[in-house]
């Protein structure tokens, strides 16, 4: 509003007290030609951007291959289309502080179709290596997951950021039709639409289990095929 911004400044290495910024930072002079550098320290590192296409003709053939190659703070941009098959489902961030996002910002046009079933169990994404808020999934649809826990997304001892995503028609044979949060998982789920998902035992939309505490904001959870929109158990809570 009125020229102000609210965005991640993309520091080079804040864990080690390096508060210079990446070349793609919204605070960098190239991104702010009118006012120039925002903040005390200038550009000192470059951000890698990989492009992935559903036909395999991007920088890497699959989403997983791009994640495996990505350095810290990389952005993986997904072209519009439907992503299927191995490498485009059961996707693991491997603990990396990276951003996977649709290039268009339109989840209706950028779809991860898990093609899961009782015979062939698959989900969209899993965060099981201590991912934090800088591990970001943004602007994609995840559909047709079918697995024991977390039909669309599974978070275990991890707290990623899930922004502007659609989770549609995913199923869990136990808990968390769309998203399962377990063992202290505390993801931020913001601006998402979670609809027509289901679970057999709890959390048709979102399951919170074993001291997990997700933060859910500006999000629609509707028309669960089975079980609750949000279910919390074993010292868990959702905000």
XYZ file of C-alpha atoms in Angstrom:
239
model
C 0.000 0.000 0.000
C 1.290 3.447 -0.942
C 4.612 2.017 -2.076
C 5.231 -0.021 1.072
C 6.053 -3.735 0.883
C 5.946 -6.686 3.243
C 8.207 -9.450 1.948
C 11.054 -11.786 2.837
C 14.267 -9.739 2.406
C 16.178 -12.895 1.364
C 19.279 -12.516 3.519
C 22.305 -14.467 2.279
C 22.945 -16.473 5.449
C 21.108 -15.155 8.525
C 21.926 -18.295 10.531
C 25.584 -17.210 10.421
C 24.798 -13.488 10.814
C 25.319 -12.577 7.159
C 22.585 -10.042 6.459
C 23.654 -9.119 2.966
C 20.930 -9.869 0.454
C 20.393 -12.025 -2.619
C 20.243 -10.400 -6.047
C 16.550 -11.336 -6.226
C 15.701 -9.707 -2.890
C 12.810 -7.223 -2.992
C 15.218 -4.887 -1.167
C 17.875 -5.013 -3.925
C 18.487 -1.888 -6.023
C 17.602 -3.721 -9.252
C 14.215 -4.594 -7.759
C 13.690 -1.033 -6.455
C 14.769 1.310 -9.270
C 12.888 4.269 -7.774
C 14.226 4.246 -4.215
C 17.288 2.015 -4.524
C 18.618 -0.277 -1.800
C 16.326 -0.895 1.169
C 18.260 -1.697 4.345
C 21.838 -1.531 5.551
C 23.683 -4.144 3.465
C 23.744 -4.668 -0.291
C 23.732 -7.620 -2.682
C 26.406 -10.227 -1.951
C 24.952 -13.499 -3.223
C 22.976 -14.744 -6.195
C 19.765 -16.744 -6.042
C 19.328 -19.773 -8.250
C 16.043 -20.188 -10.123
C 15.267 -23.525 -11.762
C 12.385 -23.992 -14.197
C 10.466 -27.253 -14.459
C 7.893 -28.163 -17.094
C 5.330 -30.980 -16.968
C 6.738 -32.436 -20.200
C 10.183 -32.778 -18.601
C 11.868 -30.198 -20.832
C 12.768 -27.619 -18.168
C 16.095 -27.243 -16.368
C 15.336 -30.594 -14.727
C 13.031 -33.382 -15.839
C 11.002 -33.553 -12.613
C 10.206 -31.513 -9.520
C 12.173 -33.926 -7.334
C 15.241 -33.722 -9.563
C 15.188 -29.929 -9.291
C 14.874 -30.086 -5.498
C 17.736 -32.566 -5.274
C 19.984 -30.172 -7.204
C 18.816 -26.945 -5.546
C 21.137 -24.962 -3.256
C 19.861 -23.119 -0.189
C 17.376 -20.320 -0.992
C 16.810 -21.531 -4.549
C 13.457 -21.027 -6.253
C 11.927 -23.821 -8.303
C 9.280 -22.483 -10.669
C 6.729 -24.873 -12.134
C 5.237 -24.074 -15.516
C 1.491 -24.514 -15.863
C 0.235 -28.003 -16.628
C -0.354 -31.353 -14.926
C 2.606 -33.064 -13.253
C 2.365 -36.856 -12.951
C 4.525 -39.908 -12.395
C 7.630 -40.638 -10.367
C 9.561 -37.519 -9.454
C 6.391 -35.447 -9.611
C 4.705 -37.067 -6.584
C 5.953 -38.244 -3.174
C 8.153 -35.148 -3.418
C 10.629 -34.655 -0.553
C 12.210 -31.280 0.314
C 15.077 -33.097 2.120
C 15.198 -30.362 4.761
C 16.133 -27.648 2.260
C 15.211 -23.989 2.740
C 13.926 -23.528 -0.802
C 10.731 -22.303 -2.461
C 8.724 -24.452 -4.889
C 6.054 -22.380 -6.605
C 3.893 -22.147 -9.690
C 5.326 -19.742 -12.209
C 1.892 -18.267 -12.922
C 0.779 -18.063 -9.289
C -2.450 -19.805 -10.319
C -2.944 -23.159 -8.566
C -5.833 -24.055 -10.883
C -3.357 -24.139 -13.763
C -0.425 -25.868 -12.018
C -1.435 -29.322 -10.788
C 0.387 -32.188 -9.098
C -1.778 -35.238 -9.802
C -0.626 -38.003 -7.463
C -2.679 -40.712 -9.221
C -2.870 -42.564 -5.917
C -5.095 -45.528 -5.164
C -5.457 -48.382 -2.691
C -3.175 -50.461 -4.902
C -0.645 -47.687 -5.596
C -0.225 -45.356 -2.628
C 1.111 -41.883 -3.368
C 0.907 -38.377 -1.932
C 1.989 -34.973 -3.167
C 4.716 -33.698 -0.806
C 6.378 -34.778 2.412
C 8.331 -32.694 4.917
C 10.123 -35.085 7.254
C 13.647 -33.660 7.623
C 13.128 -30.767 10.021
C 12.049 -28.223 7.424
C 11.266 -24.772 8.796
C 9.365 -21.714 7.627
C 11.864 -21.065 4.802
C 10.822 -24.320 3.112
C 7.931 -22.981 1.056
C 5.349 -24.590 -1.205
C 3.276 -22.021 -3.057
C 0.503 -21.763 -5.604
C -0.018 -25.377 -6.704
C -2.904 -27.844 -6.676
C -2.372 -31.295 -5.167
C -5.009 -33.856 -6.071
C -5.747 -37.573 -6.006
C -3.346 -38.535 -3.241
C -4.143 -41.817 -1.487
C -1.976 -43.105 1.373
C -2.117 -43.944 5.079
C -1.488 -40.464 6.579
C -1.433 -37.109 4.816
C -3.026 -37.798 1.462
C -1.831 -34.496 0.013
C 0.975 -33.314 2.323
C 2.705 -35.056 5.241
C 4.583 -33.034 7.886
C 6.592 -34.908 10.539
C 8.693 -32.888 13.005
C 8.724 -30.143 10.375
C 7.163 -26.707 10.012
C 7.125 -25.637 6.361
C 5.121 -22.794 4.852
C 2.226 -23.727 2.562
C 0.848 -20.711 0.681
C -2.039 -20.341 -1.732
C -2.343 -24.036 -2.527
C -5.388 -26.142 -3.399
C -5.726 -29.647 -1.957
C -8.517 -31.497 -3.708
C -9.823 -35.050 -3.543
C -7.009 -36.560 -1.469
C -7.625 -39.517 0.859
C -5.921 -40.995 3.918
C -6.647 -44.526 5.048
C -5.958 -43.299 8.608
C -5.387 -39.596 9.371
C -5.251 -36.317 7.488
C -6.979 -36.545 4.147
C -5.329 -33.382 2.846
C -2.577 -32.636 5.398
C -1.220 -34.628 8.327
C 0.895 -32.894 11.012
C 2.699 -35.283 13.352
C 5.370 -35.296 16.069
C 5.586 -31.578 16.748
C 4.913 -30.389 13.218
C 3.784 -26.747 13.090
C 3.367 -25.631 9.477
C 1.866 -22.329 8.409
C -1.073 -23.009 6.090
C -2.183 -19.718 4.561
C -4.510 -18.719 1.748
C -5.290 -22.317 0.815
C -8.424 -24.143 -0.326
C -8.803 -27.650 1.116
C -11.875 -29.329 -0.320
C -13.386 -32.783 -0.889
C -10.649 -34.637 0.990
C -11.305 -37.492 3.389
C -9.805 -39.787 6.029
C -10.906 -43.041 7.598
C -10.060 -42.275 11.227
C -9.620 -38.521 11.719
C -9.037 -35.183 10.040
C -10.753 -35.261 6.693
C -9.033 -31.935 6.005
C -6.159 -31.544 8.484
C -4.910 -33.877 11.209
C -2.849 -32.617 14.186
C -1.209 -35.361 16.235
C 1.487 -35.811 18.881
C 2.158 -32.215 20.042
C 1.646 -30.643 16.628
C 0.337 -27.081 16.310
C -0.272 -25.828 12.771
C -1.277 -22.224 12.143
C -4.155 -22.004 9.654
C -5.181 -18.636 8.237
C -7.350 -17.301 5.399
C -8.045 -20.890 4.403
C -11.216 -22.669 3.298
C -11.754 -26.250 4.522
C -14.934 -27.637 3.005
C -16.927 -30.672 1.882
C -14.762 -33.341 3.512
C -15.705 -36.763 2.160
C -15.190 -38.324 5.601
C -14.168 -37.145 9.095
C -13.641 -33.664 10.512
C -12.333 -30.534 8.835
C -9.611 -30.327 11.507
C -8.901 -32.997 14.142
C -6.429 -32.600 17.019
C -5.232 -35.383 19.321
C -2.353 -36.282 21.660
C -1.533 -32.824 23.070
C -2.004 -31.072 19.737
C -3.802 -27.869 18.863
C -4.492 -25.746 15.798
C -4.645 -21.974 15.636
